[in-house]
Coordinates of C-alpha atoms in Angstrom, one line a residue:
Chain A
X454 CA -2.8 -13.0 4.8
X455 CA -4.7 -10.4 6.3
X456 CA -5.1 -9.7 10.0
X457 CA -7.1 -13.1 11.4
X458 CA -10.4 -10.5 12.2
X459 CA -10.3 -10.0 8.5
X460 CA -10.1 -13.2 7.6
X461 CA -13.1 -14.1 9.8
X462 CA -15.1 -11.7 8.7
X463 CA -14.3 -12.6 4.6
X464 CA -15.1 -16.0 5.8
X465 CA -18.5 -15.7 7.6
X466 CA -19.7 -13.4 5.1
X467 CA -19.0 -15.6 1.8
X468 CA -21.0 -18.1 3.4
X469 CA -24.0 -16.0 2.7
X470 CA -26.2 -17.1 -0.2
X471 CA -25.3 -14.7 -3.4
X472 CA -21.6 -14.0 -2.2
X473 CA -18.8 -16.0 -3.4
X474 CA -15.3 -15.6 -1.4
X475 CA -14.2 -13.0 -4.4
X476 CA -17.5 -10.5 -3.2
X477 CA -17.2 -11.4 0.4
X478 CA -13.7 -9.9 0.2
X479 CA -14.9 -6.9 -1.4
X480 CA -17.9 -6.5 1.1
X481 CA -15.2 -7.3 4.1
X482 CA -13.2 -4.8 2.9
X483 CA -16.2 -2.4 2.0
X484 CA -17.0 -2.8 5.3
X485 CA -14.0 -1.8 7.3
X486 CA -13.2 1.1 5.1
X487 CA -16.3 2.3 6.0
X488 CA -16.9 1.7 9.6
X489 CA -19.2 4.2 11.0
X490 CA -21.6 4.6 7.9
X491 CA -21.2 0.6 7.0
X492 CA -20.0 -1.6 9.6
X493 CA -21.5 -0.2 12.8
X494 CA -25.3 -0.1 11.1
X495 CA -25.0 -3.6 10.1
X496 CA -23.9 -4.9 13.5
X497 CA -26.8 -3.0 14.6
X498 CA -29.1 -4.2 12.4
X499 CA -28.0 -7.6 12.7
X500 CA -28.5 -7.3 16.6
X501 CA -32.2 -5.8 16.5
X502 CA -32.8 -8.5 14.2
X503 CA -31.7 -11.3 16.1
X504 CA -33.2 -9.6 19.7
X505 CA -36.8 -8.9 17.8
X506 CA -37.8 -11.0 15.2
X507 CA -39.4 -14.4 15.4
X508 CA -41.6 -17.1 14.3
X509 CA -45.0 -16.4 13.9
X510 CA -46.6 -19.3 16.3
X511 CA -49.9 -19.6 13.7
X512 CA -48.0 -19.7 10.4
X513 CA -44.6 -19.7 10.5
X514 CA -43.9 -16.2 8.9
X515 CA -40.9 -14.2 10.6
X516 CA -41.7 -10.5 12.1
X517 CA -41.4 -8.8 15.1
X518 CA -44.1 -10.2 17.2
X519 CA -45.7 -13.2 17.3
X520 CA -49.2 -13.7 16.3
X521 CA -47.2 -12.0 13.1
X522 CA -48.8 -8.4 11.6
X523 CA -50.2 -10.4 8.6
X524 CA -52.3 -12.9 11.4
X525 CA -53.1 -10.2 13.9
X526 CA -54.5 -7.8 11.1
X527 CA -58.4 -8.5 11.1
X528 CA -59.1 -6.6 7.6
X529 CA -57.3 -9.6 5.9
X530 CA -59.9 -12.5 5.0
X531 CA -59.6 -15.4 7.1
X532 CA -61.2 -17.7 4.9
X533 CA -58.7 -17.8 2.2
X534 CA -55.4 -19.6 3.2
X535 CA -52.0 -19.2 1.0
X536 CA -49.8 -22.5 1.3
X537 CA -45.8 -21.0 0.7
X538 CA -43.0 -22.8 0.5
X539 CA -40.9 -20.1 2.5
X540 CA -41.2 -17.1 3.6
X541 CA -39.1 -15.3 0.6
X542 CA -42.2 -16.5 -1.2
X543 CA -44.6 -14.6 1.4
X544 CA -42.6 -11.7 0.5
X545 CA -43.1 -12.0 -3.2
X546 CA -46.8 -12.1 -2.9
X547 CA -47.0 -9.4 -0.1
X548 CA -45.2 -7.1 -3.0
X549 CA -48.2 -7.7 -5.4
X550 CA -50.5 -6.6 -2.9
X551 CA -53.0 -8.5 -4.7
X552 CA -54.0 -11.2 -1.9
X553 CA -55.6 -10.4 1.2
X554 CA -55.7 -13.7 2.5
X555 CA -54.2 -15.4 5.3
X556 CA -51.1 -17.7 4.9
X557 CA -49.2 -20.5 5.9
X558 CA -45.3 -21.1 5.8
X559 CA -44.4 -24.8 5.0
X560 CA -40.3 -24.3 5.5
X561 CA -39.9 -26.1 2.2
X562 CA -41.3 -28.1 0.3
X563 CA -40.9 -31.8 -0.1
X564 CA -37.8 -33.4 -1.8
X565 CA -36.3 -36.9 -2.4
X566 CA -33.0 -35.9 -3.3
X567 CA -32.3 -33.7 -0.1
X568 CA -34.3 -36.0 2.3
X569 CA -37.2 -33.9 3.2
X570 CA -40.5 -35.8 4.1
X571 CA -43.9 -34.4 5.3
X572 CA -42.3 -34.6 8.6
X573 CA -39.8 -32.0 7.9
X574 CA -42.4 -29.3 6.3
X575 CA -44.8 -27.2 8.8
X576 CA -47.8 -29.1 8.4
X577 CA -49.2 -30.5 11.7
X578 CA -50.0 -27.0 12.5
X579 CA -51.4 -26.3 8.8
X580 CA -54.0 -28.9 9.1
X581 CA -54.7 -28.0 12.5
X582 CA -55.6 -24.6 11.3
X583 CA -58.1 -25.6 8.7
X584 CA -59.7 -28.5 11.0
X585 CA -60.7 -25.4 13.7
X586 CA -62.4 -24.3 11.0
X587 CA -63.2 -21.0 9.0
X588 CA -60.5 -21.4 6.0
X589 CA -63.2 -22.0 2.6
X590 CA -59.8 -21.7 0.2
X591 CA -56.5 -23.2 0.1
X592 CA -54.2 -21.8 -2.2
X593 CA -50.7 -23.7 -3.3
X594 CA -48.4 -21.5 -4.0
X595 CA -46.1 -23.3 -4.9
X596 CA -42.3 -23.3 -7.2
X597 CA -43.4 -24.9 -10.9
X598 CA -40.9 -27.3 -10.0
X599 CA -40.7 -30.9 -9.6
X600 CA -40.6 -30.8 -5.8
X601 CA -43.0 -27.9 -5.4
X602 CA -45.6 -29.8 -7.7
X603 CA -44.5 -32.3 -6.0
X604 CA -46.2 -31.0 -2.8
X605 CA -48.8 -29.5 -4.4
X606 CA -50.3 -32.7 -5.2
X607 CA -49.6 -34.3 -1.9
X608 CA -51.2 -31.4 0.3
X609 CA -53.8 -31.6 -2.5
X610 CA -54.7 -35.3 -1.6
X611 CA -54.2 -34.8 2.0
X612 CA -56.6 -31.3 2.1
X613 CA -59.5 -33.8 0.4
X614 CA -61.1 -35.1 3.5
X615 CA -61.4 -31.3 5.3
X616 CA -63.7 -30.1 2.2
X617 CA -62.2 -27.0 1.8
X618 CA -61.7 -25.6 -2.1
X619 CA -57.9 -26.2 -2.9
X620 CA -56.9 -24.2 -5.7
X621 CA -53.4 -23.2 -7.6
X622 CA -51.2 -20.5 -8.8
X623 CA -51.9 -20.2 -13.0
X624 CA -49.0 -21.8 -15.0
X625 CA -48.4 -19.4 -18.3
X626 CA -46.9 -17.4 -20.0
X627 CA -44.9 -14.5 -17.6
X628 CA -46.1 -11.0 -18.3
X629 CA -43.4 -9.7 -20.1
X630 CA -42.3 -13.0 -21.8
X631 CA -42.0 -13.8 -25.6
X632 CA -43.6 -17.1 -27.1
X633 CA -40.1 -17.8 -29.1
X634 CA -38.5 -18.1 -25.5
X635 CA -40.4 -19.8 -23.7
X636 CA -39.8 -23.5 -22.6
X637 CA -41.8 -26.3 -24.0
X638 CA -43.8 -27.1 -20.7
X639 CA -44.9 -23.7 -20.3
X640 CA -46.3 -23.1 -23.4
X641 CA -48.3 -26.6 -23.2
X642 CA -49.0 -25.2 -19.7
X643 CA -50.6 -21.9 -21.3
X644 CA -52.6 -23.3 -24.5
X645 CA -54.2 -26.1 -22.2
X646 CA -55.5 -23.3 -19.8
X647 CA -55.7 -20.7 -22.6
X648 CA -59.2 -18.6 -21.9
X649 CA -61.9 -17.3 -24.0
X650 CA -61.3 -13.3 -24.3
Chain B
X431 CA -43.7 -5.7 4.1
X432 CA -42.0 -7.5 6.8
X433 CA -40.9 -6.4 10.3
X434 CA -38.9 -3.2 10.6
X435 CA -35.8 -4.8 11.9
X436 CA -36.0 -7.2 8.8
X437 CA -36.7 -4.1 6.2
X438 CA -33.6 -2.3 7.7
X439 CA -31.7 -5.5 7.5
X440 CA -32.1 -5.6 4.0
X441 CA -31.6 -2.2 3.1
X442 CA -28.0 -2.3 5.6
X443 CA -27.1 -5.2 3.5
X444 CA -28.1 -4.4 -0.3
X445 CA -25.7 -0.9 0.2
X446 CA -22.7 -3.6 0.2
X447 CA -20.7 -4.4 -3.1
X448 CA -21.9 -7.2 -5.5
X449 CA -25.2 -7.6 -3.4
X450 CA -28.5 -6.0 -5.0
X451 CA -31.7 -5.7 -3.1
X452 CA -33.2 -9.5 -4.3
X453 CA -29.9 -10.8 -2.9
X454 CA -30.1 -9.2 0.4
X455 CA -33.1 -10.2 1.1
X456 CA -32.1 -13.6 0.4
X457 CA -29.0 -13.1 3.0
X458 CA -31.4 -11.4 5.4
X459 CA -33.6 -14.4 5.2
X460 CA -30.9 -16.8 5.4
X461 CA -29.4 -15.0 8.3
X462 CA -32.7 -14.6 10.4
X463 CA -33.4 -18.4 9.7
X464 CA -30.0 -19.7 11.2
X465 CA -29.5 -17.3 14.2
X466 CA -27.0 -19.3 16.1
X467 CA -24.8 -20.6 13.3
X468 CA -24.9 -17.5 10.8
X469 CA -26.6 -14.7 12.6
X470 CA -24.5 -14.5 16.0
X471 CA -21.6 -15.2 14.2
X472 CA -21.5 -12.6 11.5
X473 CA -22.0 -9.8 14.4
X474 CA -19.2 -11.1 16.3
X475 CA -16.8 -11.5 13.4
X476 CA -17.9 -7.4 12.4
X477 CA -17.6 -6.3 15.7
X478 CA -14.1 -8.1 16.5
X479 CA -13.3 -5.9 12.9
X480 CA -14.6 -2.7 14.2
X481 CA -12.6 -3.3 17.4
X482 CA -9.2 -4.6 15.9
X483 CA -8.5 -3.7 12.4
X484 CA -7.3 -0.6 12.0
X485 CA -4.9 1.4 9.3
X486 CA -1.2 0.8 8.8
X487 CA 0.1 4.2 9.7
X488 CA 3.1 3.5 7.4
X489 CA 1.8 1.2 4.3
X490 CA -1.8 2.4 4.7
X491 CA -2.9 -1.7 4.9
X492 CA -5.3 -2.7 6.9
X493 CA -4.3 -5.1 9.9
X494 CA -5.1 -6.2 13.3
X495 CA -1.7 -4.4 14.7
X496 CA -0.4 -0.6 13.7
X497 CA 2.3 -1.1 11.8
X498 CA 0.8 -3.9 10.1
X499 CA 2.4 -7.5 10.1
X500 CA 4.1 -6.7 6.1
X501 CA 5.7 -3.5 7.5
X502 CA 6.6 -5.2 10.7
X503 CA 8.1 -8.5 9.3
X504 CA 12.0 -8.3 9.0
X505 CA 12.5 -11.1 6.7
X506 CA 11.1 -8.4 3.8
X507 CA 13.0 -6.9 1.3
X508 CA 12.8 -3.2 2.3
X509 CA 14.6 -1.8 -0.8
X510 CA 11.2 -2.7 -3.2
X511 CA 8.4 -0.8 -2.9
X512 CA 5.0 -1.8 -4.1
X513 CA 2.5 1.3 -4.6
X514 CA -1.2 -0.4 -5.2
X515 CA -4.2 1.5 -5.5
X516 CA -6.4 -0.3 -3.1
X517 CA -6.1 -3.2 -0.1
X518 CA -7.3 -5.6 -2.2
X519 CA -5.0 -5.4 -5.0
X520 CA -2.5 -5.6 -1.8
X521 CA -4.0 -9.1 -1.5
X522 CA -4.1 -10.2 -4.9
X523 CA -0.3 -9.7 -4.7
X524 CA 0.2 -11.8 -1.3
X525 CA -1.9 -14.3 -2.6
X526 CA 0.4 -14.8 -5.6
X527 CA 3.6 -15.5 -2.4
X528 CA 5.8 -14.0 -5.3
X529 CA 6.6 -10.9 -4.2
X530 CA 8.7 -10.1 -1.0
X531 CA 9.1 -6.5 -0.7
X532 CA 7.2 -3.7 1.2
X533 CA 3.7 -2.1 0.1
X534 CA 2.4 1.6 -0.1
X535 CA -1.7 1.6 -0.4
X536 CA -2.7 4.5 -2.5
X537 CA -6.2 4.5 -1.6
X538 CA -7.5 5.2 -4.8
X539 CA -6.3 6.7 -8.4
X540 CA -6.2 9.8 -9.9
X541 CA -9.5 10.5 -11.8
X542 CA -11.1 13.2 -13.5
X543 CA -14.2 11.6 -13.5
X544 CA -14.6 10.5 -9.9
X545 CA -12.8 13.9 -8.7
X546 CA -9.5 12.5 -7.2
X547 CA -6.9 14.0 -7.4
X548 CA -3.3 14.1 -5.7
X549 CA -4.4 15.6 -2.4
X550 CA -6.9 12.7 -2.0
X551 CA -4.4 10.0 -2.3
X552 CA -1.5 8.7 0.1
X553 CA 1.1 10.5 -1.5
X554 CA 2.6 12.5 0.8
X555 CA 4.1 9.0 3.1
X556 CA 4.9 7.7 -0.2
X557 CA 7.5 10.5 -1.1
X558 CA 8.7 11.0 2.8
X559 CA 9.1 7.0 2.8
X560 CA 11.4 7.1 -0.4
X561 CA 13.4 10.2 0.9
X562 CA 13.8 8.4 4.5
X563 CA 16.3 6.4 2.0
X564 CA 16.6 2.5 2.1
X565 CA 14.1 1.8 -1.0
X566 CA 15.6 1.6 -4.6
X567 CA 12.7 0.3 -6.6
X568 CA 9.5 1.4 -7.0
X569 CA 6.9 -0.7 -8.5
X570 CA 3.9 0.7 -9.9
X571 CA 1.2 -2.2 -9.2
X572 CA -1.8 -0.5 -11.1
X573 CA -4.8 -1.7 -13.3
X574 CA -4.3 -1.1 -16.3
X575 CA -7.1 1.0 -16.7
X576 CA -7.1 4.7 -18.1
X577 CA -7.3 6.1 -14.4
X578 CA -4.8 3.2 -12.9
X579 CA -2.3 4.1 -16.2
X580 CA -2.8 8.4 -15.8
X581 CA -2.0 7.5 -11.9
X582 CA 1.1 5.2 -13.0
X583 CA 3.0 8.2 -15.0
X584 CA 1.9 11.1 -12.7
X585 CA 3.8 8.9 -9.9
X586 CA 7.0 8.3 -11.7
X587 CA 6.9 11.5 -13.0
X588 CA 7.0 12.5 -9.8
X589 CA 9.7 9.8 -8.8
X590 CA 12.0 10.8 -10.8
X591 CA 13.7 13.6 -8.6
X592 CA 14.0 10.7 -5.8
X593 CA 16.6 8.6 -8.2
X594 CA 14.8 5.5 -7.5
X595 CA 14.2 2.6 -10.0
X596 CA 10.5 2.9 -10.9
X597 CA 9.3 -0.1 -13.1
X598 CA 5.1 -1.2 -13.3
X599 CA 3.5 -4.5 -14.3
X600 CA 3.8 -6.3 -17.2
X601 CA 1.3 -5.9 -20.0
X602 CA 0.4 -8.9 -21.9
X603 CA -1.5 -11.9 -22.9
X604 CA -3.1 -13.3 -19.3
X605 CA -2.0 -17.2 -18.5
X606 CA -4.8 -18.9 -20.1
X607 CA -6.3 -16.1 -22.3
X608 CA -7.0 -17.1 -25.9
X609 CA -5.5 -14.6 -28.4
X610 CA -8.9 -14.7 -30.6
X611 CA -10.6 -13.2 -27.7
X612 CA -8.1 -10.6 -26.3
X613 CA -8.5 -7.3 -27.1
X614 CA -6.5 -5.3 -29.5
X615 CA -4.8 -3.3 -27.0
X616 CA -3.7 -6.1 -25.3
X617 CA -2.5 -7.7 -28.3
X618 CA -0.1 -4.8 -29.3
X619 CA 1.1 -4.4 -25.7
X620 CA 2.2 -8.2 -26.0
X621 CA 3.7 -7.8 -29.5
X622 CA 5.9 -4.5 -28.3
X623 CA 6.7 -6.3 -25.2
X624 CA 7.7 -9.5 -26.8
X625 CA 10.9 -11.3 -25.2
X626 CA 13.3 -13.7 -26.7
X627 CA 12.9 -17.6 -26.3

């Protein structure tokens, strides 16, 4: 249909999460039409990410340096370790600016369906970090999904021998949520974990 | 929050049509995590599009050659010229494989709101192509929007002196469409243009 260069660009773009074939066509066209203001800056941004971004050897975060900025930040509290499934979850927590401890990125959650077992996750380095001492509390910030909660149970079992406090994020009514629209599971959790006012 | 390289990549990606800030973050993360299989191929595809894709000087299509493959294709009927607003519309018509004439890409439609007048569109070259002779019919394949139809009226006026047949795409019930869900405008058009069976 179009030039092979355009077809290939559409094909590569359509593999990005959130872009289907139609939006990949729109994106490709918009890039080609705005070569100076969109296409070349995107090449530049991708190249610089490819050249500089690396995985932190301590926590598994992505950053321009190894160890990452969070692991090197001495104002952060090394006694609390927040375990997240993915770098995107770490970013979400960082956006809140409400957490000032360290992180550990698992790189996924246990999933029987996807064939992800403990050996596929970044667990060895987590246990080594806790063994090395200094960590008093581990916060399991995993999704409230079946796989996320399975992983949280597995981890709290495995963390028992280390004698650290293990906590998890609170479950309940999301801020702005209306009771009428909430699922039963969330309402049950919110009732059971009710707090005195 | 993240490394400046990641932030910049997210920012550039979020300017693509169809990608908001959240999906741009997901896309950036997925690219960085799959450097060899996704990030580098995307750089390569973008670079090759930047290097090779150009605008056809005859019809305004985007292709690896100038004139484009459609303008150079001698099996196509040079007596029919299909006027489209955008290269994406040309692609949509080509996907049907139902049209074997030539194209002319306007680069937009007249729009009072967006300040797009006749001088912003690829019109001079359209009139020159028709003046040069050989074109018997001009098909106005413009959207059934206010701006699209304004442009179609404007063009059919301006094309009158050239003595070519001017046609437009049929309006009516889309294939697979249920009457109950159609808007009144489409139903009125479909009624007025009813065909004997």
